[in-house]
Coordinates of C-alpha atoms in Angstrom, one line a residue:
M1 CA 25.9 14.3 2.4
A2 CA 24.6 11.3 0.6
K3 CA 20.9 10.7 0.6
Y4 CA 18.8 7.6 0.7
R5 CA 15.3 8.3 -0.5
I6 CA 12.3 6.1 0.4
I7 CA 8.7 6.4 -0.8
S8 CA 6.1 4.4 1.2
I9 CA 2.5 4.0 0.1
D10 CA -0.4 2.7 2.3
G11 CA -3.0 0.1 1.5
G12 CA -6.6 1.2 1.0
G13 CA -8.1 -0.5 -2.0
I14 CA -9.7 1.8 -4.6
R15 CA -8.6 4.8 -2.5
G16 CA -5.2 4.2 -4.1
I17 CA -6.3 6.7 -6.7
I18 CA -5.5 9.4 -4.1
P19 CA -1.7 8.8 -3.7
A20 CA -1.6 8.0 -7.5
T21 CA -3.0 11.5 -8.2
V22 CA -0.7 13.1 -5.6
L23 CA 2.3 11.5 -7.2
L24 CA 1.1 12.7 -10.6
R25 CA 0.9 16.2 -9.4
L26 CA 4.3 16.2 -7.7
N27 CA 6.1 14.4 -10.6
T28 CA 4.9 17.0 -13.1
D29 CA 5.7 20.0 -11.0
P30 CA 8.7 21.8 -12.7
A31 CA 10.2 22.7 -9.3
L32 CA 10.5 19.0 -8.4
K33 CA 12.2 17.8 -11.6
N34 CA 10.7 14.3 -11.7
F35 CA 11.4 13.6 -8.1
L36 CA 10.3 9.9 -8.5
N37 CA 13.5 9.2 -10.5
K38 CA 15.6 10.0 -7.3
A39 CA 13.9 7.4 -5.1
D40 CA 16.1 4.5 -3.9
L41 CA 13.4 2.3 -2.4
I42 CA 9.7 2.1 -3.0
A43 CA 7.5 0.3 -0.4
G44 CA 3.9 -0.5 -0.5
T45 CA 1.0 -2.5 0.9
S46 CA -2.0 -3.7 -1.0
T47 CA -3.0 -1.0 -3.4
G48 CA 0.1 0.9 -2.3
G49 CA 2.1 -2.3 -3.2
L50 CA 0.6 -2.1 -6.8
L51 CA 1.7 1.6 -7.0
A52 CA 5.1 0.7 -5.7
L53 CA 5.6 -2.0 -8.3
G54 CA 4.5 0.5 -11.0
I55 CA 6.9 3.2 -9.8
A56 CA 9.7 0.6 -9.6
N57 CA 9.0 -0.3 -13.2
N58 CA 9.2 3.4 -14.3
M59 CA 5.5 3.6 -14.9
D60 CA 4.1 7.1 -15.4
P61 CA 1.8 8.2 -12.5
A62 CA -0.7 9.3 -15.1
V63 CA -1.0 5.7 -16.3
M64 CA -1.3 4.4 -12.8
Q65 CA -4.1 6.9 -12.1
K66 CA -5.9 5.9 -15.3
I67 CA -5.8 2.2 -14.2
Y68 CA -7.9 3.1 -11.2
I69 CA -10.4 5.0 -13.3
D70 CA -10.6 2.5 -16.2
D71 CA -10.3 -0.8 -14.3
G72 CA -11.6 -0.1 -10.8
E73 CA -15.1 -1.2 -11.5
K74 CA -13.9 -4.4 -13.2
I75 CA -11.7 -5.3 -10.3
F76 CA -14.5 -4.7 -7.7
D77 CA -17.2 -6.3 -9.8
D78 CA -19.6 -8.3 -7.6
S79 CA -22.0 -10.3 -9.7
W80 CA -25.4 -11.4 -8.4
L81 CA -24.4 -15.1 -9.1
D82 CA -21.4 -14.7 -6.8
D83 CA -23.5 -13.2 -4.1
I84 CA -25.9 -16.1 -4.2
K85 CA -23.0 -18.6 -4.1
D86 CA -21.4 -16.8 -1.2
L87 CA -24.6 -16.0 0.7
G88 CA -23.7 -12.3 0.3
N89 CA -20.2 -12.5 1.8
L90 CA -20.9 -14.7 4.7
I91 CA -19.1 -17.8 3.3
G92 CA -17.0 -16.3 0.5
A93 CA -15.0 -13.3 -0.5
D94 CA -16.8 -10.3 -2.0
Y95 CA -14.9 -10.4 -5.3
D96 CA -13.2 -12.8 -7.6
I97 CA -9.6 -11.9 -7.9
A98 CA -9.4 -13.1 -11.5
N99 CA -10.2 -9.6 -12.8
L100 CA -7.4 -8.0 -10.8
E101 CA -5.1 -10.8 -12.1
K102 CA -5.9 -9.9 -15.7
V103 CA -5.1 -6.2 -15.1
L104 CA -1.8 -7.0 -13.4
K105 CA -0.8 -9.5 -16.1
R106 CA -1.5 -6.8 -18.7
I107 CA 0.6 -4.3 -16.8
F108 CA 3.6 -6.4 -15.7
G109 CA 3.5 -9.5 -18.0
N110 CA 6.4 -11.8 -16.9
I111 CA 8.5 -9.1 -15.3
K112 CA 10.4 -10.4 -12.2
L113 CA 11.2 -8.3 -9.2
K114 CA 14.9 -8.5 -9.9
T115 CA 14.4 -6.8 -13.3
L116 CA 12.5 -3.8 -11.9
K117 CA 14.3 -0.5 -12.2
K118 CA 14.3 0.3 -8.5
K119 CA 14.5 -1.5 -5.2
I120 CA 11.1 -2.6 -4.0
L121 CA 9.4 -3.8 -0.8
V122 CA 5.9 -5.2 -0.8
T123 CA 4.2 -6.6 2.3
A124 CA 2.0 -9.8 2.4
F125 CA 1.0 -12.3 5.0
D126 CA 1.9 -16.0 4.7
L127 CA -0.9 -18.1 6.1
D128 CA 1.2 -21.3 6.4
N129 CA 5.0 -21.5 6.4
E130 CA 4.7 -25.2 5.7
S131 CA 7.5 -26.0 8.1
K132 CA 8.2 -29.7 8.4
S133 CA 8.5 -29.3 12.1
V134 CA 5.2 -29.3 14.0
N135 CA 6.8 -26.9 16.5
A136 CA 7.6 -24.4 13.8
R137 CA 4.6 -24.5 11.5
S138 CA 2.7 -21.2 11.7
W139 CA 1.6 -18.1 9.8
K140 CA 3.9 -15.2 9.5
P141 CA 4.4 -11.7 7.9
K142 CA 6.1 -11.8 4.5
I143 CA 8.2 -9.0 3.1
F144 CA 8.9 -9.4 -0.6
H145 CA 11.9 -7.4 -1.9
N146 CA 14.5 -7.5 -4.7
F147 CA 17.5 -6.6 -2.6
D148 CA 20.6 -8.9 -2.9
G149 CA 21.1 -11.6 -0.4
A150 CA 19.9 -15.1 0.5
D151 CA 16.4 -13.9 1.3
S152 CA 15.9 -12.0 -2.0
D153 CA 12.6 -12.5 -3.8
G154 CA 14.1 -11.3 -7.1
E155 CA 12.8 -14.4 -9.0
E156 CA 9.2 -13.7 -8.0
L157 CA 6.9 -12.4 -10.8
A158 CA 5.7 -8.8 -10.1
Y159 CA 2.1 -9.5 -11.0
K160 CA 2.0 -12.4 -8.5
V161 CA 3.4 -10.3 -5.7
G162 CA 0.8 -7.7 -6.6
L163 CA -1.9 -10.3 -6.1
Y164 CA -0.5 -11.5 -2.8
T165 CA -0.4 -8.0 -1.3
S166 CA -3.9 -7.2 -2.6
A167 CA -5.7 -10.3 -1.3
A168 CA -7.5 -8.5 1.5
P169 CA -9.6 -10.8 3.7
T170 CA -13.3 -10.7 3.0
F171 CA -12.7 -8.7 -0.2
F172 CA -10.6 -11.3 -2.2
P173 CA -9.7 -14.9 -1.7
S174 CA -6.1 -15.8 -0.7
V175 CA -3.6 -16.4 -3.4
D176 CA -1.0 -19.2 -3.1
G177 CA -1.5 -19.1 0.6
Y178 CA -0.9 -15.3 1.0
I179 CA -3.2 -12.5 2.0
D180 CA -3.0 -8.7 2.1
G181 CA 0.0 -7.3 4.1
G182 CA -2.4 -4.8 5.6
V183 CA -3.1 -7.2 8.4
F184 CA 0.2 -6.2 9.9
A185 CA 1.5 -3.2 7.9
S186 CA -1.1 -1.2 6.1
N187 CA 1.4 1.6 6.5
P188 CA 4.7 -0.1 5.4
S189 CA 7.0 2.9 6.3
M190 CA 8.7 1.1 9.3
C191 CA 9.2 -2.0 7.2
A192 CA 10.9 0.1 4.5
L193 CA 13.1 1.9 7.1
S194 CA 14.1 -1.4 8.7
Q195 CA 14.9 -2.9 5.3
S196 CA 17.2 0.0 4.6
Q197 CA 19.3 -1.0 7.6
D198 CA 19.5 -4.7 6.8
I199 CA 23.2 -5.6 6.4
R200 CA 22.3 -8.9 4.8
S201 CA 20.9 -6.9 1.8
I202 CA 23.0 -3.7 1.9
S203 CA 26.7 -3.9 2.6
S204 CA 26.8 -0.2 3.8
P205 CA 23.4 0.8 5.1
P206 CA 22.6 4.5 5.0
K207 CA 22.9 6.4 8.3
L208 CA 19.5 7.5 9.7
D209 CA 20.3 11.2 9.1
E210 CA 20.9 10.3 5.4
I211 CA 17.4 8.8 5.0
M212 CA 14.5 10.9 3.6
L213 CA 11.2 9.0 3.9
L214 CA 8.0 10.2 2.2
S215 CA 4.9 8.3 3.4
L216 CA 1.6 8.6 1.5
G217 CA -1.8 7.6 2.9
T218 CA -4.9 6.7 0.9
G219 CA -7.4 9.0 2.8
I220 CA -8.9 8.8 6.2
S221 CA -12.5 8.4 7.0
L222 CA -13.4 9.8 10.4
N223 CA -14.7 6.9 12.5
Y224 CA -15.5 6.5 16.2
I225 CA -17.5 4.2 18.4
K226 CA -19.7 5.7 21.1
G227 CA -19.8 4.4 24.6
K228 CA -17.3 4.1 27.5
S229 CA -18.0 0.4 28.4
L230 CA -18.7 -1.8 25.4
D231 CA -19.7 -5.4 26.4
W232 CA -19.3 -6.6 22.8
G233 CA -18.7 -10.1 21.5
E234 CA -17.5 -11.3 18.1
A235 CA -20.6 -10.4 16.2
Q236 CA -20.4 -6.8 17.3
W237 CA -16.7 -6.3 16.9
V238 CA -16.2 -8.1 13.5
K239 CA -17.6 -5.3 11.4
P240 CA -15.5 -2.4 12.7
L241 CA -12.4 -4.5 13.5
I242 CA -10.6 -4.4 10.1
S243 CA -10.9 -0.6 9.8
L244 CA -10.0 -0.2 13.5
M245 CA -6.8 -2.3 13.1
M246 CA -5.7 -0.6 9.9
D247 CA -6.1 2.9 11.3
G248 CA -4.2 1.8 14.4
V249 CA -1.3 0.2 12.5
N250 CA -1.1 3.3 10.2
G251 CA -0.9 5.6 13.3
I252 CA 1.8 3.6 15.1
A253 CA 4.1 3.4 12.0
D254 CA 3.7 7.1 11.6
Y255 CA 4.7 7.8 15.2
Q256 CA 7.7 5.5 15.0
C257 CA 9.1 7.0 11.8
K258 CA 8.5 10.5 13.1
Q259 CA 10.4 9.8 16.3
I260 CA 13.3 8.1 14.5
L261 CA 13.7 10.4 11.4
K262 CA 12.3 13.6 12.7
N263 CA 12.4 16.3 9.9
N264 CA 13.7 13.8 7.4
Y265 CA 10.2 12.2 7.4
Y266 CA 7.0 13.5 5.9
R267 CA 3.6 11.9 5.9
L268 CA 0.7 13.0 3.8
S269 CA -2.5 11.4 5.1
P270 CA -5.5 13.5 4.0
V271 CA -8.7 13.3 6.0
F272 CA -12.1 13.2 4.2
P273 CA -14.8 15.6 5.4
A274 CA -16.8 14.3 8.4
D275 CA -19.8 13.3 6.4
V276 CA -17.7 11.3 3.8
I277 CA -17.0 7.6 4.4
I278 CA -15.2 5.8 1.6
K279 CA -14.7 2.1 1.8
M280 CA -11.9 0.2 0.1
D281 CA -14.2 -1.0 -2.7
D282 CA -16.3 2.2 -3.2
V283 CA -15.8 2.5 -6.9
K284 CA -18.7 4.9 -7.3
K285 CA -16.6 7.5 -5.5
I286 CA -13.6 7.4 -7.9
P287 CA -14.5 10.8 -9.4
Y288 CA -14.9 12.3 -6.0
M289 CA -11.5 10.9 -4.8
K290 CA -9.8 12.1 -8.0
E291 CA -11.1 15.7 -7.5
F292 CA -10.3 15.5 -3.7
A293 CA -6.7 14.6 -4.4
E294 CA -6.4 17.3 -7.1
Q295 CA -7.5 20.0 -4.6
L296 CA -5.2 19.0 -1.8
D297 CA -2.8 21.7 -0.7
L298 CA 0.5 20.1 -1.5
S299 CA 2.6 23.2 -0.8
P300 CA 4.0 22.0 2.6
L301 CA 5.0 18.7 1.0
K302 CA 6.4 20.4 -2.0
N303 CA 8.6 22.6 0.2
W304 CA 9.8 19.5 2.1
L305 CA 10.7 17.8 -1.1
I306 CA 12.6 20.8 -2.4
N307 CA 14.5 21.3 0.9
K308 CA 15.1 17.6 1.8
W309 CA 14.6 15.4 -1.2
N310 CA 16.3 17.4 -3.9

């Protein structure tokens, strides 16, 4: 039976070092024989989108891991001058996206999506579709991909798409009218599964029982809100809302893929210890996250890859 293999990687900011380290461990395991080379489609959101672009360009996972270690603090560098200008982060994004742009330009140069070695799907959100009709002008989700067809984004520069998917609200300013795809698909697994069935892009889409989907999370911090009846307004909800929405979106995509693909689907979404909270910009915890990912028990995933992927 033919197989169609998909790797999907969640958003999560600097926590992307966790799936990067997992991919490094798996890809160097002799029993898996460079499993990344067998992937047909790589999907990602935000930091997962950057990893997806790297994998699609045949970048070694060791290099991707090193980028988090070497460049993480530069990307999430919040100067005191910027804090004064933005009144903390009340009227401006936490970070200037220029540092991330420099890193992505260094990595991808002028490579276009159509020249990547593999099929790619990266999520973003378009804040204004600029429709000439007043009854059609609105914001909308945007799926960047390099499949064939009229809706292909093959001419887009890889580094630009990387900026679009990474422009997380409050963390970075928007770029060319786009923000982080995590606002609707922080776990892009269902987006990838849907793309694999699009007859506009694939003349003979794979059957569902031919699809193997590996979904990688960026680590879960255990959160909860006490109280059975919360009479909260905007001021109280705004702080937890982003994390709440991302965790909810991640969970529903996991449920949907599990129901559709059953044993042909595997999700690795490691949970941090109860006393460990890691925010998307917590660069000081890079060493902890690297060690955390290096100590994960990957044997169930390895067995799945041997039996299903290979």
